[in-house]
């Protein structure tokens, strides 16, 4: 019990040694937060006003705009989706060239008939000339 009383007395004296308010430690003189608003009257434009401004200004014929259909070509590789489930496919069946996501779908592809494989390839506009004879 005496050790407990001594530790309480020590902690209260340690707390009393620290001043309650130390502005010099918390904030430097002339400190400004980078998150404060610089111009409170600045208005944020929504999509409707942005599109209206784009229509009203005269752009050169080949300029890329928000409403432009001719977007630049993507440098990322195209995603392949499974022909069975529609999930992102990591694998391609070597005989049928059908995309599949897991081993269960691979088992399904192994049991497909040739007309079923052709119909799945036609759905995604795949090439059907390479399909080997299936048993």
mmCIF file with all atom_site columns, C-alpha atoms in Angstrom:
data_model
loop_
_atom_site.group_PDB
_atom_site.id
_atom_site.type_symbol
_atom_site.label_atom_id
_atom_site.label_alt_id
_atom_site.label_comp_id
_atom_site.label_asym_id
_atom_site.label_entity_id
_atom_site.label_seq_id
_atom_site.pdbx_PDB_ins_code
_atom_site.Cartn_x
_atom_site.Cartn_y
_atom_site.Cartn_z
_atom_site.occupancy
_atom_site.B_iso_or_equiv
_atom_site.pdbx_formal_charge
_atom_site.auth_seq_id
_atom_site.auth_comp_id
_atom_site.auth_asym_id
_atom_site.auth_atom_id
_atom_site.pdbx_PDB_model_num
ATOM 1   C CA . UNK A 1 1   ? 0.000   0.000   0.000   1.00 0.00 ? 1   UNK A CA 1
ATOM 2   C CA . UNK A 1 2   ? 2.831   2.405   0.781   1.00 0.00 ? 2   UNK A CA 1
ATOM 3   C CA . UNK A 1 3   ? 4.357   1.841   -2.670  1.00 0.00 ? 3   UNK A CA 1
ATOM 4   C CA . UNK A 1 4   ? 0.989   2.629   -4.254  1.00 0.00 ? 4   UNK A CA 1
ATOM 5   C CA . UNK A 1 5   ? 0.681   5.909   -2.281  1.00 0.00 ? 5   UNK A CA 1
ATOM 6   C CA . UNK A 1 6   ? 4.204   6.907   -3.246  1.00 0.00 ? 6   UNK A CA 1
ATOM 7   C CA . UNK A 1 7   ? 3.558   6.301   -6.960  1.00 0.00 ? 7   UNK A CA 1
ATOM 8   C CA . UNK A 1 8   ? 0.383   8.438   -6.786  1.00 0.00 ? 8   UNK A CA 1
ATOM 9   C CA . UNK A 1 9   ? 2.306   11.242  -5.111  1.00 0.00 ? 9   UNK A CA 1
ATOM 10  C CA . UNK A 1 10  ? 5.064   11.037  -7.730  1.00 0.00 ? 10  UNK A CA 1
ATOM 11  C CA . UNK A 1 11  ? 2.644   11.142  -10.646 1.00 0.00 ? 11  UNK A CA 1
ATOM 12  C CA . UNK A 1 12  ? 0.782   14.173  -9.243  1.00 0.00 ? 12  UNK A CA 1
ATOM 13  C CA . UNK A 1 13  ? 4.046   16.080  -8.792  1.00 0.00 ? 13  UNK A CA 1
ATOM 14  C CA . UNK A 1 14  ? 5.112   15.168  -12.334 1.00 0.00 ? 14  UNK A CA 1
ATOM 15  C CA . UNK A 1 15  ? 1.812   16.477  -13.723 1.00 0.00 ? 15  UNK A CA 1
ATOM 16  C CA . UNK A 1 16  ? 2.104   19.684  -11.702 1.00 0.00 ? 16  UNK A CA 1
ATOM 17  C CA . UNK A 1 17  ? 5.558   20.314  -13.201 1.00 0.00 ? 17  UNK A CA 1
ATOM 18  C CA . UNK A 1 18  ? 4.110   20.606  -16.747 1.00 0.00 ? 18  UNK A CA 1
ATOM 19  C CA . UNK A 1 19  ? 2.257   23.890  -17.341 1.00 0.00 ? 19  UNK A CA 1
ATOM 20  C CA . UNK A 1 20  ? -1.361  23.498  -18.368 1.00 0.00 ? 20  UNK A CA 1
ATOM 21  C CA . UNK A 1 21  ? -1.068  25.665  -21.473 1.00 0.00 ? 21  UNK A CA 1
ATOM 22  C CA . UNK A 1 22  ? 2.133   25.870  -23.491 1.00 0.00 ? 22  UNK A CA 1
ATOM 23  C CA . UNK A 1 23  ? 1.456   27.817  -26.683 1.00 0.00 ? 23  UNK A CA 1
ATOM 24  C CA . UNK A 1 24  ? 5.099   27.805  -27.752 1.00 0.00 ? 24  UNK A CA 1
ATOM 25  C CA . UNK A 1 25  ? 5.159   24.002  -27.903 1.00 0.00 ? 25  UNK A CA 1
ATOM 26  C CA . UNK A 1 26  ? 1.843   23.615  -29.714 1.00 0.00 ? 26  UNK A CA 1
ATOM 27  C CA . UNK A 1 27  ? 2.027   26.285  -32.364 1.00 0.00 ? 27  UNK A CA 1
ATOM 28  C CA . UNK A 1 28  ? 4.847   28.281  -33.860 1.00 0.00 ? 28  UNK A CA 1
ATOM 29  C CA . UNK A 1 29  ? 4.442   32.010  -34.382 1.00 0.00 ? 29  UNK A CA 1
ATOM 30  C CA . UNK A 1 30  ? 2.947   32.787  -37.776 1.00 0.00 ? 30  UNK A CA 1
ATOM 31  C CA . UNK A 1 31  ? 1.774   29.202  -38.333 1.00 0.00 ? 31  UNK A CA 1
ATOM 32  C CA . UNK A 1 32  ? -0.965  28.768  -40.913 1.00 0.00 ? 32  UNK A CA 1
ATOM 33  C CA . UNK A 1 33  ? -2.612  25.504  -41.795 1.00 0.00 ? 33  UNK A CA 1
ATOM 34  C CA . UNK A 1 34  ? -2.387  24.440  -45.415 1.00 0.00 ? 34  UNK A CA 1
ATOM 35  C CA . UNK A 1 35  ? -6.025  23.367  -45.216 1.00 0.00 ? 35  UNK A CA 1
ATOM 36  C CA . UNK A 1 36  ? -7.465  26.810  -44.517 1.00 0.00 ? 36  UNK A CA 1
ATOM 37  C CA . UNK A 1 37  ? -9.512  28.390  -47.267 1.00 0.00 ? 37  UNK A CA 1
ATOM 38  C CA . UNK A 1 38  ? -7.614  30.977  -49.252 1.00 0.00 ? 38  UNK A CA 1
ATOM 39  C CA . UNK A 1 39  ? -10.578 32.365  -51.125 1.00 0.00 ? 39  UNK A CA 1
ATOM 40  C CA . UNK A 1 40  ? -13.941 31.733  -49.493 1.00 0.00 ? 40  UNK A CA 1
ATOM 41  C CA . UNK A 1 41  ? -15.871 33.170  -52.453 1.00 0.00 ? 41  UNK A CA 1
ATOM 42  C CA . UNK A 1 42  ? -14.543 30.612  -54.957 1.00 0.00 ? 42  UNK A CA 1
ATOM 43  C CA . UNK A 1 43  ? -17.415 28.630  -56.452 1.00 0.00 ? 43  UNK A CA 1
ATOM 44  C CA . UNK A 1 44  ? -17.114 24.950  -57.343 1.00 0.00 ? 44  UNK A CA 1
ATOM 45  C CA . UNK A 1 45  ? -18.476 24.170  -60.797 1.00 0.00 ? 45  UNK A CA 1
ATOM 46  C CA . UNK A 1 46  ? -20.616 21.125  -61.342 1.00 0.00 ? 46  UNK A CA 1
ATOM 47  C CA . UNK A 1 47  ? -20.623 18.962  -64.470 1.00 0.00 ? 47  UNK A CA 1
ATOM 48  C CA . UNK A 1 48  ? -23.580 20.743  -66.056 1.00 0.00 ? 48  UNK A CA 1
ATOM 49  C CA . UNK A 1 49  ? -21.900 24.157  -65.954 1.00 0.00 ? 49  UNK A CA 1
ATOM 50  C CA . UNK A 1 50  ? -18.596 22.660  -67.162 1.00 0.00 ? 50  UNK A CA 1
ATOM 51  C CA . UNK A 1 51  ? -20.268 21.079  -70.193 1.00 0.00 ? 51  UNK A CA 1
ATOM 52  C CA . UNK A 1 52  ? -22.129 24.316  -70.932 1.00 0.00 ? 52  UNK A CA 1
ATOM 53  C CA . UNK A 1 53  ? -18.830 26.233  -70.896 1.00 0.00 ? 53  UNK A CA 1
ATOM 54  C CA . UNK A 1 54  ? -17.277 23.656  -73.237 1.00 0.00 ? 54  UNK A CA 1
ATOM 55  C CA . UNK A 1 55  ? -20.133 24.017  -75.719 1.00 0.00 ? 55  UNK A CA 1
ATOM 56  C CA . UNK A 1 56  ? -19.977 27.803  -75.692 1.00 0.00 ? 56  UNK A CA 1
ATOM 57  C CA . UNK A 1 57  ? -16.228 28.093  -76.378 1.00 0.00 ? 57  UNK A CA 1
ATOM 58  C CA . UNK A 1 58  ? -14.810 27.563  -79.845 1.00 0.00 ? 58  UNK A CA 1
ATOM 59  C CA . UNK A 1 59  ? -12.317 24.688  -79.948 1.00 0.00 ? 59  UNK A CA 1
ATOM 60  C CA . UNK A 1 60  ? -10.123 23.506  -82.787 1.00 0.00 ? 60  UNK A CA 1
ATOM 61  C CA . UNK A 1 61  ? -11.517 20.445  -84.651 1.00 0.00 ? 61  UNK A CA 1
ATOM 62  C CA . UNK A 1 62  ? -9.178  17.796  -83.183 1.00 0.00 ? 62  UNK A CA 1
ATOM 63  C CA . UNK A 1 63  ? -9.243  18.911  -79.520 1.00 0.00 ? 63  UNK A CA 1
ATOM 64  C CA . UNK A 1 64  ? -9.991  16.303  -76.829 1.00 0.00 ? 64  UNK A CA 1
ATOM 65  C CA . UNK A 1 65  ? -13.008 17.340  -74.739 1.00 0.00 ? 65  UNK A CA 1
ATOM 66  C CA . UNK A 1 66  ? -15.194 15.773  -72.062 1.00 0.00 ? 66  UNK A CA 1
ATOM 67  C CA . UNK A 1 67  ? -17.871 15.099  -74.666 1.00 0.00 ? 67  UNK A CA 1
ATOM 68  C CA . UNK A 1 68  ? -15.420 13.815  -77.278 1.00 0.00 ? 68  UNK A CA 1
ATOM 69  C CA . UNK A 1 69  ? -15.938 10.250  -78.455 1.00 0.00 ? 69  UNK A CA 1
ATOM 70  C CA . UNK A 1 70  ? -12.430 10.009  -79.877 1.00 0.00 ? 70  UNK A CA 1
ATOM 71  C CA . UNK A 1 71  ? -10.474 9.376   -76.704 1.00 0.00 ? 71  UNK A CA 1
ATOM 72  C CA . UNK A 1 72  ? -6.785  8.483   -76.738 1.00 0.00 ? 72  UNK A CA 1
ATOM 73  C CA . UNK A 1 73  ? -5.873  4.800   -76.800 1.00 0.00 ? 73  UNK A CA 1
ATOM 74  C CA . UNK A 1 74  ? -5.475  3.221   -73.379 1.00 0.00 ? 74  UNK A CA 1
ATOM 75  C CA . UNK A 1 75  ? -1.999  1.994   -72.554 1.00 0.00 ? 75  UNK A CA 1
ATOM 76  C CA . UNK A 1 76  ? -3.314  -0.544  -70.040 1.00 0.00 ? 76  UNK A CA 1
ATOM 77  C CA . UNK A 1 77  ? -3.843  -4.126  -71.239 1.00 0.00 ? 77  UNK A CA 1
ATOM 78  C CA . UNK A 1 78  ? -7.453  -5.079  -71.880 1.00 0.00 ? 78  UNK A CA 1
ATOM 79  C CA . UNK A 1 79  ? -9.165  -7.082  -69.164 1.00 0.00 ? 79  UNK A CA 1
ATOM 80  C CA . UNK A 1 80  ? -10.262 -10.586 -70.041 1.00 0.00 ? 80  UNK A CA 1
ATOM 81  C CA . UNK A 1 81  ? -13.500 -11.874 -68.558 1.00 0.00 ? 81  UNK A CA 1
ATOM 82  C CA . UNK A 1 82  ? -14.543 -15.473 -68.146 1.00 0.00 ? 82  UNK A CA 1
ATOM 83  C CA . UNK A 1 83  ? -16.804 -16.821 -70.878 1.00 0.00 ? 83  UNK A CA 1
ATOM 84  C CA . UNK A 1 84  ? -18.621 -18.949 -68.290 1.00 0.00 ? 84  UNK A CA 1
ATOM 85  C CA . UNK A 1 85  ? -19.140 -16.707 -65.240 1.00 0.00 ? 85  UNK A CA 1
ATOM 86  C CA . UNK A 1 86  ? -18.158 -13.188 -66.300 1.00 0.00 ? 86  UNK A CA 1
ATOM 87  C CA . UNK A 1 87  ? -15.488 -12.886 -63.591 1.00 0.00 ? 87  UNK A CA 1
ATOM 88  C CA . UNK A 1 88  ? -12.038 -11.526 -64.378 1.00 0.00 ? 88  UNK A CA 1
ATOM 89  C CA . UNK A 1 89  ? -10.260 -14.388 -66.151 1.00 0.00 ? 89  UNK A CA 1
ATOM 90  C CA . UNK A 1 90  ? -6.629  -15.203 -65.477 1.00 0.00 ? 90  UNK A CA 1
ATOM 91  C CA . UNK A 1 91  ? -6.473  -18.304 -67.674 1.00 0.00 ? 91  UNK A CA 1
ATOM 92  C CA . UNK A 1 92  ? -7.158  -19.400 -71.249 1.00 0.00 ? 92  UNK A CA 1
ATOM 93  C CA . UNK A 1 93  ? -8.130  -22.959 -72.141 1.00 0.00 ? 93  UNK A CA 1
ATOM 94  C CA . UNK A 1 94  ? -5.487  -24.188 -74.637 1.00 0.00 ? 94  UNK A CA 1
ATOM 95  C CA . UNK A 1 95  ? -7.788  -26.255 -76.864 1.00 0.00 ? 95  UNK A CA 1
ATOM 96  C CA . UNK A 1 96  ? -10.813 -23.947 -77.057 1.00 0.00 ? 96  UNK A CA 1
ATOM 97  C CA . UNK A 1 97  ? -9.243  -20.542 -76.306 1.00 0.00 ? 97  UNK A CA 1
ATOM 98  C CA . UNK A 1 98  ? -12.095 -19.825 -73.870 1.00 0.00 ? 98  UNK A CA 1
ATOM 99  C CA . UNK A 1 99  ? -11.270 -17.601 -70.893 1.00 0.00 ? 99  UNK A CA 1
ATOM 100 C CA . UNK A 1 100 ? -11.906 -18.974 -67.397 1.00 0.00 ? 100 UNK A CA 1
ATOM 101 C CA . UNK A 1 101 ? -11.348 -17.758 -63.844 1.00 0.00 ? 101 UNK A CA 1
ATOM 102 C CA . UNK A 1 102 ? -10.908 -20.926 -61.758 1.00 0.00 ? 102 UNK A CA 1
ATOM 103 C CA . UNK A 1 103 ? -10.530 -24.698 -61.925 1.00 0.00 ? 103 UNK A CA 1
ATOM 104 C CA . UNK A 1 104 ? -14.281 -25.345 -61.670 1.00 0.00 ? 104 UNK A CA 1
ATOM 105 C CA . UNK A 1 105 ? -14.870 -23.402 -64.872 1.00 0.00 ? 105 UNK A CA 1
ATOM 106 C CA . UNK A 1 106 ? -12.026 -25.325 -66.520 1.00 0.00 ? 106 UNK A CA 1
ATOM 107 C CA . UNK A 1 107 ? -13.852 -28.577 -65.735 1.00 0.00 ? 107 UNK A CA 1
ATOM 108 C CA . UNK A 1 108 ? -17.015 -27.134 -67.291 1.00 0.00 ? 108 UNK A CA 1
ATOM 109 C CA . UNK A 1 109 ? -15.108 -26.139 -70.449 1.00 0.00 ? 109 UNK A CA 1
ATOM 110 C CA . UNK A 1 110 ? -13.648 -29.647 -70.778 1.00 0.00 ? 110 UNK A CA 1
ATOM 111 C CA . UNK A 1 111 ? -17.162 -31.110 -70.953 1.00 0.00 ? 111 UNK A CA 1
ATOM 112 C CA . UNK A 1 112 ? -18.530 -28.632 -73.523 1.00 0.00 ? 112 UNK A CA 1
ATOM 113 C CA . UNK A 1 113 ? -19.399 -29.822 -77.015 1.00 0.00 ? 113 UNK A CA 1
ATOM 114 C CA . UNK A 1 114 ? -18.020 -28.168 -80.128 1.00 0.00 ? 114 UNK A CA 1
ATOM 115 C CA . UNK A 1 115 ? -21.242 -26.220 -80.952 1.00 0.00 ? 115 UNK A CA 1
ATOM 116 C CA . UNK A 1 116 ? -21.345 -24.887 -77.368 1.00 0.00 ? 116 UNK A CA 1
ATOM 117 C CA . UNK A 1 117 ? -17.744 -23.687 -77.644 1.00 0.00 ? 117 UNK A CA 1
ATOM 118 C CA . UNK A 1 118 ? -18.533 -21.980 -80.979 1.00 0.00 ? 118 UNK A CA 1
ATOM 119 C CA . UNK A 1 119 ? -21.554 -20.209 -79.474 1.00 0.00 ? 119 UNK A CA 1
ATOM 120 C CA . UNK A 1 120 ? -19.519 -18.956 -76.487 1.00 0.00 ? 120 UNK A CA 1
ATOM 121 C CA . UNK A 1 121 ? -16.780 -17.664 -78.797 1.00 0.00 ? 121 UNK A CA 1
ATOM 122 C CA . UNK A 1 122 ? -19.350 -15.920 -81.012 1.00 0.00 ? 122 UNK A CA 1
ATOM 123 C CA . UNK A 1 123 ? -20.794 -14.119 -77.975 1.00 0.00 ? 123 UNK A CA 1
ATOM 124 C CA . UNK A 1 124 ? -17.469 -12.372 -77.363 1.00 0.00 ? 124 UNK A CA 1
ATOM 125 C CA . UNK A 1 125 ? -16.598 -12.176 -81.089 1.00 0.00 ? 125 UNK A CA 1
ATOM 126 C CA . UNK A 1 126 ? -13.749 -14.645 -80.690 1.00 0.00 ? 126 UNK A CA 1
ATOM 127 C CA . UNK A 1 127 ? -12.004 -16.422 -83.539 1.00 0.00 ? 127 UNK A CA 1
ATOM 128 C CA . UNK A 1 128 ? -13.520 -19.898 -84.080 1.00 0.00 ? 128 UNK A CA 1
ATOM 129 C CA . UNK A 1 129 ? -11.031 -21.169 -86.676 1.00 0.00 ? 129 UNK A CA 1
ATOM 130 C CA . UNK A 1 130 ? -8.446  -22.286 -84.109 1.00 0.00 ? 130 UNK A CA 1
ATOM 131 C CA . UNK A 1 131 ? -10.774 -24.549 -82.102 1.00 0.00 ? 131 UNK A CA 1
ATOM 132 C CA . UNK A 1 132 ? -9.437  -28.094 -82.077 1.00 0.00 ? 132 UNK A CA 1
ATOM 133 C CA . UNK A 1 133 ? -11.614 -31.149 -82.350 1.00 0.00 ? 133 UNK A CA 1
ATOM 134 C CA . UNK A 1 134 ? -13.189 -31.867 -78.982 1.00 0.00 ? 134 UNK A CA 1
ATOM 135 C CA . UNK A 1 135 ? -14.025 -35.356 -77.868 1.00 0.00 ? 135 UNK A CA 1
#
